[in-house]
Tab-separated table of C-alpha atoms in Angstrom:
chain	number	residue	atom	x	y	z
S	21	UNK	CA	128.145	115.544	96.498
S	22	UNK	CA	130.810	116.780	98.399
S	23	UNK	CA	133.914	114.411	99.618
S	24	UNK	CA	136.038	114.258	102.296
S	25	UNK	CA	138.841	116.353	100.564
S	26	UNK	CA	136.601	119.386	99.993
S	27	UNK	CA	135.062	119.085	103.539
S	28	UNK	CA	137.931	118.729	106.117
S	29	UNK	CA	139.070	122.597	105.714
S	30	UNK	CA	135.648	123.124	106.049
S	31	UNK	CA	135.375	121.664	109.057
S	32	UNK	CA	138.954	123.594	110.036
S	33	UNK	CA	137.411	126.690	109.545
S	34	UNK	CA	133.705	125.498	111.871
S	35	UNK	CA	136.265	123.866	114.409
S	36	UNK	CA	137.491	127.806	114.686
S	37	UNK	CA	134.310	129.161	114.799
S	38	UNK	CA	133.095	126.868	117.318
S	39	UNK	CA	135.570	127.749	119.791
S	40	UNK	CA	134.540	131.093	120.351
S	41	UNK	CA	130.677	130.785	119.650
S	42	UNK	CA	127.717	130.159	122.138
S	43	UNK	CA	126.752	126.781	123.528
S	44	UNK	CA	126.240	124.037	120.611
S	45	UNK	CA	122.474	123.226	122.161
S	46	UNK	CA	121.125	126.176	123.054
S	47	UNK	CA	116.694	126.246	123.604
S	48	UNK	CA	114.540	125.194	120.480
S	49	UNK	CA	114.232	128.280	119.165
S	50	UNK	CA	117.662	130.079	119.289
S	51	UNK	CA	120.054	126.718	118.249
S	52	UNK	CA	122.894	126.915	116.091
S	53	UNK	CA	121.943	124.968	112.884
S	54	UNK	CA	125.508	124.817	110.978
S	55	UNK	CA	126.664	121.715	112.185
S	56	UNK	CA	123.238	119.533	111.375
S	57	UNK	CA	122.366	117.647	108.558
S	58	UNK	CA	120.212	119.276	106.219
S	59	UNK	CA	116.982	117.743	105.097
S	60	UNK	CA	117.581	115.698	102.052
S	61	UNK	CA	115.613	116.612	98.940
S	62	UNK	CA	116.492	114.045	95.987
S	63	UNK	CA	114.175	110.779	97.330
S	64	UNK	CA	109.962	111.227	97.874
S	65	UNK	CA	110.032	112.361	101.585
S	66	UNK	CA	109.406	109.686	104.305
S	67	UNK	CA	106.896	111.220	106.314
S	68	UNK	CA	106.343	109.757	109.809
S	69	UNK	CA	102.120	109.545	110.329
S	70	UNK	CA	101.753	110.958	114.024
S	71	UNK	CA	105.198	109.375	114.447
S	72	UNK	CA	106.286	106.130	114.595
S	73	UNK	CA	102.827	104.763	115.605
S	74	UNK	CA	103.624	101.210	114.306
S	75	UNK	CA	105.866	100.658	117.177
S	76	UNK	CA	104.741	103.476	120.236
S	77	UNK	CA	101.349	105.017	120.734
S	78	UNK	CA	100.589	107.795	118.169
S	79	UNK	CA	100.825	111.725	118.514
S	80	UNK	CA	103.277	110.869	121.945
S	81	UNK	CA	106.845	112.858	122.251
S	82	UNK	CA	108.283	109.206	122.357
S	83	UNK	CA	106.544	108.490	118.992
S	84	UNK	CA	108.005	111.210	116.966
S	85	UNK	CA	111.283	110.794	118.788
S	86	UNK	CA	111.396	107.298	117.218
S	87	UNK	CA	110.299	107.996	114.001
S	88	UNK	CA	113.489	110.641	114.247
S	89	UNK	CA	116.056	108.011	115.287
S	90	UNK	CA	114.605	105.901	112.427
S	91	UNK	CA	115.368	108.627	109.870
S	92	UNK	CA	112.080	110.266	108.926
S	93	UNK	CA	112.474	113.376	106.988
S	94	UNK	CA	109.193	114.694	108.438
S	95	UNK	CA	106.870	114.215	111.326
S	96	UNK	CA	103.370	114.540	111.022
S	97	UNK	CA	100.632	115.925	113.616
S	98	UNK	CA	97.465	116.474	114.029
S	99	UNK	CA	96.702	119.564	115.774
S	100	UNK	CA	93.257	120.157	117.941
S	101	UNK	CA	92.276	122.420	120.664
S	102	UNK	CA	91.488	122.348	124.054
S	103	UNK	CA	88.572	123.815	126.313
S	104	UNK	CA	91.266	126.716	127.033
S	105	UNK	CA	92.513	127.373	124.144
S	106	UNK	CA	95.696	125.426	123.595
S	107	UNK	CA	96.805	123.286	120.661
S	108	UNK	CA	97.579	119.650	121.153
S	109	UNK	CA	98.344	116.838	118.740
S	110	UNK	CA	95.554	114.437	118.833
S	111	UNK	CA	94.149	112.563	116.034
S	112	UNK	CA	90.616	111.921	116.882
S	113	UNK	CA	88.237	114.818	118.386
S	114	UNK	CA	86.951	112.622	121.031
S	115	UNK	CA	89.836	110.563	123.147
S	116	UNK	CA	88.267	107.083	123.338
S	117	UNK	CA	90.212	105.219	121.453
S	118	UNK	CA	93.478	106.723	122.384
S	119	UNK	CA	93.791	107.471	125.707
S	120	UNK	CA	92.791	105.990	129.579
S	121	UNK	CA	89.810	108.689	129.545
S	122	UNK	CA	87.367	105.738	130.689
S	123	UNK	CA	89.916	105.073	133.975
S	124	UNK	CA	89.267	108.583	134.603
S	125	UNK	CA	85.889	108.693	137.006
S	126	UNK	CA	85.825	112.167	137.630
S	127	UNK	CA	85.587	113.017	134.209
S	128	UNK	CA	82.418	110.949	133.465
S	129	UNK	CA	79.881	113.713	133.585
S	130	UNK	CA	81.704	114.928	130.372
S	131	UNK	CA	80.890	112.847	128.423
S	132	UNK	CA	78.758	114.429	125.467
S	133	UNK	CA	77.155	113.787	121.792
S	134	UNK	CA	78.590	116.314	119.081
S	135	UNK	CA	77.931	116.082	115.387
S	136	UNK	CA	81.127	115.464	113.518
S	137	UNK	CA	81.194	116.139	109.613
S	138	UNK	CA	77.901	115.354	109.391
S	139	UNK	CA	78.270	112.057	111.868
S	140	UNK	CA	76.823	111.850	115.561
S	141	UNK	CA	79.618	110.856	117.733
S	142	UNK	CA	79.474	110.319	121.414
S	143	UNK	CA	82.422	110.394	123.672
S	144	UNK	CA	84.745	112.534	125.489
S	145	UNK	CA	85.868	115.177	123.653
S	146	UNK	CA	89.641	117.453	123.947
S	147	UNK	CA	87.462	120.567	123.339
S	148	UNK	CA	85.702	119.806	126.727
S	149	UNK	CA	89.015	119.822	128.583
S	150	UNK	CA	91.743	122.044	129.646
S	151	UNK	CA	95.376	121.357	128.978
S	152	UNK	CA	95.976	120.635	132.590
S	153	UNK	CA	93.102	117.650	132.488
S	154	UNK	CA	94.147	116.331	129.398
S	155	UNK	CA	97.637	115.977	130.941
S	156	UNK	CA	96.914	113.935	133.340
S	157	UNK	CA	95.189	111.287	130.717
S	158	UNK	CA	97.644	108.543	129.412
S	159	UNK	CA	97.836	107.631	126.069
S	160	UNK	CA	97.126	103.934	124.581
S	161	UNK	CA	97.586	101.845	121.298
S	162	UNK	CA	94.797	102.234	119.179
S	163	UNK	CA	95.102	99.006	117.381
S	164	UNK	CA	95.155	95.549	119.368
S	165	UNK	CA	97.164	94.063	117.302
S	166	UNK	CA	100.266	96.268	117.844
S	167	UNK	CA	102.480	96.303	120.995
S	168	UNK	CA	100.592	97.410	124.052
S	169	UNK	CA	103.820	97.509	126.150
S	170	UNK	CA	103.635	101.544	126.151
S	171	UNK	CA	100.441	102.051	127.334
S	172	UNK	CA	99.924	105.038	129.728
S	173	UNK	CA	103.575	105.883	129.882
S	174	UNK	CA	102.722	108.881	128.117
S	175	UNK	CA	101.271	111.889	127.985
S	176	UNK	CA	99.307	114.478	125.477
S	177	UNK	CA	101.605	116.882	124.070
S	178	UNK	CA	101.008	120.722	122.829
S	179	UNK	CA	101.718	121.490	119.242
S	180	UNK	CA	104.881	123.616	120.458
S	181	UNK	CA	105.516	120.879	122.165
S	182	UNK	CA	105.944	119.004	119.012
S	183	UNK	CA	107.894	121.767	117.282
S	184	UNK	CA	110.760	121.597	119.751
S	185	UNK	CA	110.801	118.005	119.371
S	186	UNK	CA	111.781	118.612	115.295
S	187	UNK	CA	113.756	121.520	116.374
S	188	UNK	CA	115.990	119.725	118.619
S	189	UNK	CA	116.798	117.127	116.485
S	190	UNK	CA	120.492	116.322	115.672
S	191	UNK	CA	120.033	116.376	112.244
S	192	UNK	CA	117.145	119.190	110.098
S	193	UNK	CA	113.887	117.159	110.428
S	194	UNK	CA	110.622	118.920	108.878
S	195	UNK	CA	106.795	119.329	110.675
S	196	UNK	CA	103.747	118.482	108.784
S	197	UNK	CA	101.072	119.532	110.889
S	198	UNK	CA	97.111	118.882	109.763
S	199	UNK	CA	94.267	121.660	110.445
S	200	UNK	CA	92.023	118.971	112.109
S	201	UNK	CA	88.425	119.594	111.765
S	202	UNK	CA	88.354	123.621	111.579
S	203	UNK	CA	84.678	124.062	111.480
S	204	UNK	CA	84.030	121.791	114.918
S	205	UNK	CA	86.888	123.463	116.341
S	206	UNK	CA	85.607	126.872	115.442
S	207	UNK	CA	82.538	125.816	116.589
S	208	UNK	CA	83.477	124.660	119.956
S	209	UNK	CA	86.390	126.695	120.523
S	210	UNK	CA	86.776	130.671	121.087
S	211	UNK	CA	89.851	132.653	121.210
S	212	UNK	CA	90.100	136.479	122.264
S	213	UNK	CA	89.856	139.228	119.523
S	214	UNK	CA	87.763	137.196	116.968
S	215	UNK	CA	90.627	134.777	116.462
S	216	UNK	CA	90.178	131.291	114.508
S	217	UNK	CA	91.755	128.023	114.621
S	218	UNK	CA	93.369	128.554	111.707
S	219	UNK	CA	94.729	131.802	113.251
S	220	UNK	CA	96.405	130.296	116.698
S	221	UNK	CA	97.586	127.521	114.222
S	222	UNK	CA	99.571	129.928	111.996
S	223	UNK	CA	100.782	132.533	114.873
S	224	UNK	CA	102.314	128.868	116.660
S	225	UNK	CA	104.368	128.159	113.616
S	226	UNK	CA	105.539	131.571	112.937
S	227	UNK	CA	106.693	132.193	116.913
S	228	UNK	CA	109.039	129.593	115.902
S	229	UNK	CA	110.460	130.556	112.881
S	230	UNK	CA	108.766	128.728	110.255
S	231	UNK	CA	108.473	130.340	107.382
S	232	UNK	CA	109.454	130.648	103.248
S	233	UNK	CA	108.095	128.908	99.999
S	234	UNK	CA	108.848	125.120	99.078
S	235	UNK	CA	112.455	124.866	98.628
S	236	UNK	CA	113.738	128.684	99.809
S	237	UNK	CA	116.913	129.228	101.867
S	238	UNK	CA	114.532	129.701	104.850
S	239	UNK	CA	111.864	126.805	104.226
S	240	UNK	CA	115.241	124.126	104.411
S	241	UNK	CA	116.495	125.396	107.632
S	242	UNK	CA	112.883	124.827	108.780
S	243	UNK	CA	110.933	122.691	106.528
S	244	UNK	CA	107.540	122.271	106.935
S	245	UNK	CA	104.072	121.304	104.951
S	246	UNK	CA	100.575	122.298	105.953
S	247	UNK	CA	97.940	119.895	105.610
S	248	UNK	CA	94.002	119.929	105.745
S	249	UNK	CA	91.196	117.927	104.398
S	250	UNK	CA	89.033	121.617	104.542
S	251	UNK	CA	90.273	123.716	101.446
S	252	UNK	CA	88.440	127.206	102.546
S	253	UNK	CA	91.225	126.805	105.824
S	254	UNK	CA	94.169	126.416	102.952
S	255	UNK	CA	92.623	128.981	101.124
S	256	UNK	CA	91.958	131.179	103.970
S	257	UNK	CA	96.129	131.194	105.846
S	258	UNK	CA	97.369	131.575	102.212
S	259	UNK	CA	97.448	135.155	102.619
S	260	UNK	CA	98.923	134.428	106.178
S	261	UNK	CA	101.645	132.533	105.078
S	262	UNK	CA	103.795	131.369	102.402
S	263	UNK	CA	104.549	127.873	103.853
S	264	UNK	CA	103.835	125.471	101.725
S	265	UNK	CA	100.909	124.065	101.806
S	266	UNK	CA	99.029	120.129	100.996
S	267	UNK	CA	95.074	119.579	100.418
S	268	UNK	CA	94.218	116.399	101.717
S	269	UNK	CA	91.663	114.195	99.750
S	270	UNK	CA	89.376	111.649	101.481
S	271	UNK	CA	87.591	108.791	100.509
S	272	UNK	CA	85.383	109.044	97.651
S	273	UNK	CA	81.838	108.938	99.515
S	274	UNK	CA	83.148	111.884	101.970
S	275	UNK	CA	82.602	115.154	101.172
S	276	UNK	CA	85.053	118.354	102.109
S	277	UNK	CA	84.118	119.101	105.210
S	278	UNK	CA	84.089	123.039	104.776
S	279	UNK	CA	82.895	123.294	101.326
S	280	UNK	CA	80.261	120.040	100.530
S	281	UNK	CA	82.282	118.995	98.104
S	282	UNK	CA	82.472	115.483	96.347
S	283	UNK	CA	85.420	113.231	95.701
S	284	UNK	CA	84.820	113.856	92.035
S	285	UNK	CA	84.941	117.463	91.505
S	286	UNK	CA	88.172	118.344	93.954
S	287	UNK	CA	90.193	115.770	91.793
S	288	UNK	CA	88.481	117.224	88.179
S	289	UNK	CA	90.911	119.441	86.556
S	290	UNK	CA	88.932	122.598	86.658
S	291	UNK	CA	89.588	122.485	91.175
S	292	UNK	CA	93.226	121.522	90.263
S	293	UNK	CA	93.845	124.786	88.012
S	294	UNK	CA	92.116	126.622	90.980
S	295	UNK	CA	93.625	124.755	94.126
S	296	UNK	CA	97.410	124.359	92.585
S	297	UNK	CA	97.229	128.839	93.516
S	298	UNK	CA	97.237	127.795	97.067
S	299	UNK	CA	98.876	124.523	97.789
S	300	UNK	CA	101.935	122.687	96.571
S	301	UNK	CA	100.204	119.011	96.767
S	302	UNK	CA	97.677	116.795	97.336
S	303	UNK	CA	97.418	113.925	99.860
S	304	UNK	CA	94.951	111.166	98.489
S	305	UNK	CA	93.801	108.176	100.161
S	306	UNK	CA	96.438	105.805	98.436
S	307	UNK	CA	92.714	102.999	97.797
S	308	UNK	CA	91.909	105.899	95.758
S	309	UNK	CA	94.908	106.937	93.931
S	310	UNK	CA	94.735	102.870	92.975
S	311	UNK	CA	91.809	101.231	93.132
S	312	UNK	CA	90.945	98.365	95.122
S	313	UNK	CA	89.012	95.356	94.528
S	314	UNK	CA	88.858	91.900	96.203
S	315	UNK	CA	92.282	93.217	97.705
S	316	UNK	CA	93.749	93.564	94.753
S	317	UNK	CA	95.029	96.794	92.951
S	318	UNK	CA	93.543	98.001	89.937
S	319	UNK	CA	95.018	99.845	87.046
S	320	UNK	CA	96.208	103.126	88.950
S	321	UNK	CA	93.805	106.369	88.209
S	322	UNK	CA	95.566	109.316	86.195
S	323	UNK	CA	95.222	111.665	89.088
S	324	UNK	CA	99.334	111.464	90.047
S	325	UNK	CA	99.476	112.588	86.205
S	326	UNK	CA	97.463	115.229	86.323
S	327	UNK	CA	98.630	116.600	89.322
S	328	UNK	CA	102.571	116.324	87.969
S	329	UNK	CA	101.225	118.287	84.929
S	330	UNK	CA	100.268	120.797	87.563
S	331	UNK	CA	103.387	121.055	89.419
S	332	UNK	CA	101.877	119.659	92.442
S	333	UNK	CA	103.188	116.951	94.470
S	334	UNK	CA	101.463	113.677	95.642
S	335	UNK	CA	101.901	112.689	98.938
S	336	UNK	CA	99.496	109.904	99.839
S	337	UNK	CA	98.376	108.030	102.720
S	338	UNK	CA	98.487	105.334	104.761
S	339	UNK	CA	101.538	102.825	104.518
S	340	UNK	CA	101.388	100.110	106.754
S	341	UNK	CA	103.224	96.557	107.649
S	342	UNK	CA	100.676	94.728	108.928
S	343	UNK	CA	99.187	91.905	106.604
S	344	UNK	CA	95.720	93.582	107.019
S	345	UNK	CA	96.956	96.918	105.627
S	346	UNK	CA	98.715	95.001	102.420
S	347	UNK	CA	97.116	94.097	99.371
S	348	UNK	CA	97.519	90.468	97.824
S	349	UNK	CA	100.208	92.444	94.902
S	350	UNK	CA	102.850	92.711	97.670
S	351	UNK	CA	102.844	89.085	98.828
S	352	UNK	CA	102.940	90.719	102.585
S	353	UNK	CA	106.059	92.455	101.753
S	354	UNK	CA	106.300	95.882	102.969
S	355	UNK	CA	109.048	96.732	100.587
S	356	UNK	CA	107.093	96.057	97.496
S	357	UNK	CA	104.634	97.940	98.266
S	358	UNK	CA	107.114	100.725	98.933
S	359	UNK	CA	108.730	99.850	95.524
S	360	UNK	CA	105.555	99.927	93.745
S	361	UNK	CA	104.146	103.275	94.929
S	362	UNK	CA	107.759	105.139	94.483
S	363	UNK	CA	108.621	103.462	91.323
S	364	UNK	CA	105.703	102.694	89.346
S	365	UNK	CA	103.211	104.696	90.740
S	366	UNK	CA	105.644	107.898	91.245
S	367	UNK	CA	104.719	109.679	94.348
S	368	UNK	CA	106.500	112.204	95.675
S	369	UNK	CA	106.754	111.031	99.701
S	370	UNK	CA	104.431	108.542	101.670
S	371	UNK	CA	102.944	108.599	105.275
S	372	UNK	CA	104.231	105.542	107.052
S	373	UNK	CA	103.316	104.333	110.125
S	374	UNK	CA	106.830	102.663	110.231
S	375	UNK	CA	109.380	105.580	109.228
S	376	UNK	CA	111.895	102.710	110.170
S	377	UNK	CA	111.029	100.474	107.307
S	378	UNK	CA	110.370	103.355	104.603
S	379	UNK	CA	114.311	104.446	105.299
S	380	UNK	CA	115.544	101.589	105.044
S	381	UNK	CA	114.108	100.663	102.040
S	382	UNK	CA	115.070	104.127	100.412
S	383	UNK	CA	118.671	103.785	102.098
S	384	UNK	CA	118.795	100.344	100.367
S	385	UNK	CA	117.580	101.353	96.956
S	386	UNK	CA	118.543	105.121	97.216
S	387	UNK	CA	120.997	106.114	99.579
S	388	UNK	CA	122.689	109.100	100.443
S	389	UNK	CA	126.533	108.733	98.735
S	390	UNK	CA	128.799	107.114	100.989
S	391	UNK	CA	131.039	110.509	101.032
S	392	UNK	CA	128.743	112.662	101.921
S	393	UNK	CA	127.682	110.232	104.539
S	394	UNK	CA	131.144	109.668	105.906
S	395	UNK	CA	131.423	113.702	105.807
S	396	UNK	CA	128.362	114.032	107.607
S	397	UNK	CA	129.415	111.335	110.437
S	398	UNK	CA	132.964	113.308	110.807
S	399	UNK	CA	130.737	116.615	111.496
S	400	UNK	CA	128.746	114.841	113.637
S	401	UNK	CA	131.761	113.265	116.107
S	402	UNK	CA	133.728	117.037	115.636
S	403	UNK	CA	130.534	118.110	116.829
S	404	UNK	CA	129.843	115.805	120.111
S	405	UNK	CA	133.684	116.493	120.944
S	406	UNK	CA	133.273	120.231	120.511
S	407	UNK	CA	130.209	120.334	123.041
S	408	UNK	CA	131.967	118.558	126.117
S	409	UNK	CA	135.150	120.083	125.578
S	410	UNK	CA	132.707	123.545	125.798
S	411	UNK	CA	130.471	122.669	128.647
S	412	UNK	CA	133.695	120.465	130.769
């Protein structure tokens, strides 16, 4: 860890450096990194589910803004497509539950019946509409019981939309973007020169700059995961890109959606040996990982074990603060159920729908050294006094 005596003539030599170099916030793409803290590596990773959807509603810019502020070390999207062609982050396939769609009149002729992984749904669907009409939708809460104060103050963004978001943070925050439902997207969706999904997805994250293996020089500039439920779509960018990359597991009565697959044989050890070639993790449904019954947790499976054995990391899903979301164990304590799944349990980072309480409770059991903290708050202030002296 480095202290303030081995940092200052560091900073000397940046303060130097700064005064003769280009503006300190340049575009997305083309900003000068040296001055932002990096992404830190030593505590499971606090990843924000579609942003800080506890509080604002889900996939918005102002969601994954929060989860920033609150300290997330990743943001998480899910990334569909529209009618034209363009990417957006959007949970659901069909935008009932998430945006004003039904205050929309002159969309109701679009409303339509698709089969979904096997499931008729019927609604109104982002593969039906261009990027210009799902702009003018407003997004919503999706659960009632969370603040509805932010209701259609926001709008649908565009996965590069979301990329600038990370890259313009103040400090290195990482992107951990899901291949939503490939085959209906493939199926709905057609690009020019024979082009997939999977394709556009990949081409948007290399345009800006992601790139490199789990924990290379260039993958911690830019950190990011890859995530899908559908392993042929892992299997099928691996020889795309080297970005690391996380296999999503569902519930144990869903299949894969690409490859009919049960529960049972993507966790057996033989698909472990063959998937750990491709991906760096899993994400299990956490009522999986540990079982459930009459609210109560079970004895935990050996899957995190086997997967450690493998190298692979564990990154499971969903933490929430709500008493509904919290088994009896944690005594509706948010914390303990944080405690229990780092500590116990082992994981290697969690999706939260509350980044805010996930750091604190790591910056309360775990935090960062107080010198390299005071070290990076003197960068930080050198920094801010740098850029108006610059742009006065």
């Amino acid at each position: 860890m480095a202290s303030l005596s081995i940092v200052v003539p560091f900073i000397f030599l940046l303060l130097v450096n700064w005064c003769f170099a280009r503006p300190l916030y340049p575009l997305p793409s083309r900003r000068n990194d040296r001055n932002r803290r990096p992404l830190q590596t030593f505590r499971p990773y606090n990843v924000a589910h579609r942003g800080s959807n506890g509080e604002i509603p889900e996939e918005s810019a102002a969601s994954y803004m929060k989860a920033i502020e609150e300290g997330a070390d990743f943001i998480e999207a899910d990334i569909l497509a529209t009618k034209d062609g363009v990417l957006i982050c959007s949970h659901d396939v069909n935008l009932d539950d998430t945006t004003d769609i039904h205050d929309h009149k002159e969309f109701a002729d679009r409303k339509r019946t698709y089969e979904v992984q096997a499931v008729n749904i019927t609604g109104y669907f982002s593969v039906d509409f261009t990027l210009e009409e799902l702009k003018s939708l407003r997004l919503k809460q999706r659960y009632p019981f969370r603040d509805q104060q932010y209701n259609g103050m926001y709008s649908i963004i565009t996965f590069e939309e979301f990329i600038s978001i990370a890259l313009d943070a103040p400090r290195v925050v990482g992107i951990y973007p899901e291949i939503k439902n490939p085959v209906f997207i493939n199926q709905r969706v057609k690009w020019s020169g024979g082009k997939k999904y999977e394709d556009k997805f990949v081409e948007t994250l290399k345009k800006y700059g992601y790139r490199g293996s789990y924990m290379s020089k260039e993958w911690l500039k830019q950190p990011a995961f890859i995530q899908s439920f559908a392993p042929a779509s892992l299997i099928y960018i691996s020889k795309q890109t080297n970005i690391p990359k996380v296999f999503l597991i569902d519930d144990v009565n869903i299949p894969t959606q690409d490859t009919n697959q049960s529960y049972q044989e993507i966790t057996s050890d033989k698909y472990l040996d063959f998937i750990k070639e491709y991906v760096v993790g899993i994400g299990p449904w956490k009522d999986n990982l540990v079982p459930v019954s009459g609210n109560y947790l079970e004895t935990p499976s050996d899957l995190v074990a086997r997967a450690h054995v493998r190298n692979l990391q564990v990154h499971p899903y969903t933490f929430r603060n709500e008493n509904q979301f919290l088994h009896f164990n944690f005594s509706e304590d948010p914390y303990k159920e944080y405690d229990y799944w780092i500590n116990k349990v082992g994981v290697d980072g969690l999706f939260t729908d509350f980044a805010g309480s996930l750091h604190q409770f790591q910056e309360w059991t775990n935090p960062l050294s107080s010198g390299e903290e005071d070290a990076h708050k003197l960068l930080d202030r050198i920094a801010s006094m740098i850029s108006k002296f610059k742009h006065a």
